[in-house]
Coordinates of C-alpha atoms in Angstrom, one line a residue:
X1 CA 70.5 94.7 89.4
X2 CA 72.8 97.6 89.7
X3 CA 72.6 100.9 91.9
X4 CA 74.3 104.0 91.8
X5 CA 74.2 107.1 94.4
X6 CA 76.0 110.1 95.2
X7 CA 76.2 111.4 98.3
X8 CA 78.1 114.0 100.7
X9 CA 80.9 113.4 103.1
X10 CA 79.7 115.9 105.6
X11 CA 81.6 114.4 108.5
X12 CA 84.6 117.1 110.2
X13 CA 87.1 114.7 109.8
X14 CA 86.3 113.2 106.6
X15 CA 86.5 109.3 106.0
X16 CA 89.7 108.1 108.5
X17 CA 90.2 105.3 109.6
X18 CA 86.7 105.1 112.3
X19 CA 84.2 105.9 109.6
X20 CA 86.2 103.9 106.8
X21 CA 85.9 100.9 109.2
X22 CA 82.2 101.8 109.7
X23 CA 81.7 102.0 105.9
X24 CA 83.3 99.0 104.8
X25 CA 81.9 97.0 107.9
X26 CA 78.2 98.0 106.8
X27 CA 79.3 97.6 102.9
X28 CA 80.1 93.9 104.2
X29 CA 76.8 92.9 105.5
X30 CA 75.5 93.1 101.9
X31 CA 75.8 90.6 99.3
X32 CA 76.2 92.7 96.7
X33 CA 79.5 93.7 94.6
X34 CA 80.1 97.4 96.3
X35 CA 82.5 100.1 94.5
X36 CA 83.3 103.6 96.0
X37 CA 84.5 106.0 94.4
X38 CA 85.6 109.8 95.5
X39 CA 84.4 112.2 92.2
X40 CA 85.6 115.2 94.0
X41 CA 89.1 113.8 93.8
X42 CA 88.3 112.0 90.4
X43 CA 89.7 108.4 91.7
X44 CA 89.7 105.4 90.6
X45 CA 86.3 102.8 92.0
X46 CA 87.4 101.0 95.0
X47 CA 86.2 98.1 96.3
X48 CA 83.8 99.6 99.0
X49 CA 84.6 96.1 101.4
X50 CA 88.2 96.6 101.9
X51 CA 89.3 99.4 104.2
X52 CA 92.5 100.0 102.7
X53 CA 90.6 100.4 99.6
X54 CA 88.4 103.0 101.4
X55 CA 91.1 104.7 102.8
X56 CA 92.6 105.5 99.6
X57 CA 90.2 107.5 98.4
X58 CA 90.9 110.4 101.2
X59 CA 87.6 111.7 101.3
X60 CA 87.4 115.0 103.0
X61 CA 84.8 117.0 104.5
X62 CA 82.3 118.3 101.3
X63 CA 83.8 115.3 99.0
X64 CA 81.3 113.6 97.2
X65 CA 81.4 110.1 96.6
X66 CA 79.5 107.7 94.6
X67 CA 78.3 104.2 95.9
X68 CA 78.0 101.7 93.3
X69 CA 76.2 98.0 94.2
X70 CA 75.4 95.1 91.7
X71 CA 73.5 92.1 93.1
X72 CA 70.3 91.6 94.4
X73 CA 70.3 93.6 97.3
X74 CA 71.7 96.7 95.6
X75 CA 69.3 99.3 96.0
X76 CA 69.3 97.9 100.2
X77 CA 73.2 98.4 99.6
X78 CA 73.4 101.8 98.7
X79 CA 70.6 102.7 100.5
X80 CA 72.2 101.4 103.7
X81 CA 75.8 103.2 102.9
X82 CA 74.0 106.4 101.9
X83 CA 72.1 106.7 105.7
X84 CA 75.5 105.7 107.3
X85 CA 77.7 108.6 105.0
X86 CA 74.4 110.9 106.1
X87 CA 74.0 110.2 109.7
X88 CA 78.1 111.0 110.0
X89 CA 78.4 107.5 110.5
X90 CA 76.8 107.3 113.9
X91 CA 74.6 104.0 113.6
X92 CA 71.4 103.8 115.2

């Protein structure tokens, strides 16, 4: 099964490194393939469970990204990465 979302990086400082951690630890957790993306910048998917990968995409602040999973717990996946990117990566 595969899942795609968009969503909006509303956070002040963007991805760095904290919330690029954050991201890719939760994107870890899943056992789905997991590709990010940055379509505001028009990059190149990146593997959304390496944080170098992450970090290459130098989201800012009103950048949307798109969250790709493939596997059987895709639409968990994206769902799980899309509350994280919404809550400014504060987990509850």
């Amino acid at each position: 099964m595969t899942q795609e979302i968009e969503v909006v990086i509303a956070n002040e400082a963007g991805l760095h490194l904290r919330p690029a951690a954050l991201f890719v630890q939760t994107a870890s957790g899943y056992e789905s393939d997991i590709k990010v993306r940055n379509l505001t910048r028009n990059t190149d998917y990146q593997n959304a469970k390496s944080t170098i990968g992450v970090m290459m995409l130098q989201c800012a602040k009103g950048d949307i990204i798109s969250i790709q999973a493939v596997g059987g717990d895709a639409s968990t996946a994206v769902a799980g990465l899309k509350q994280l990117v919404e809550n400014n990566f504060v987990t509850l």
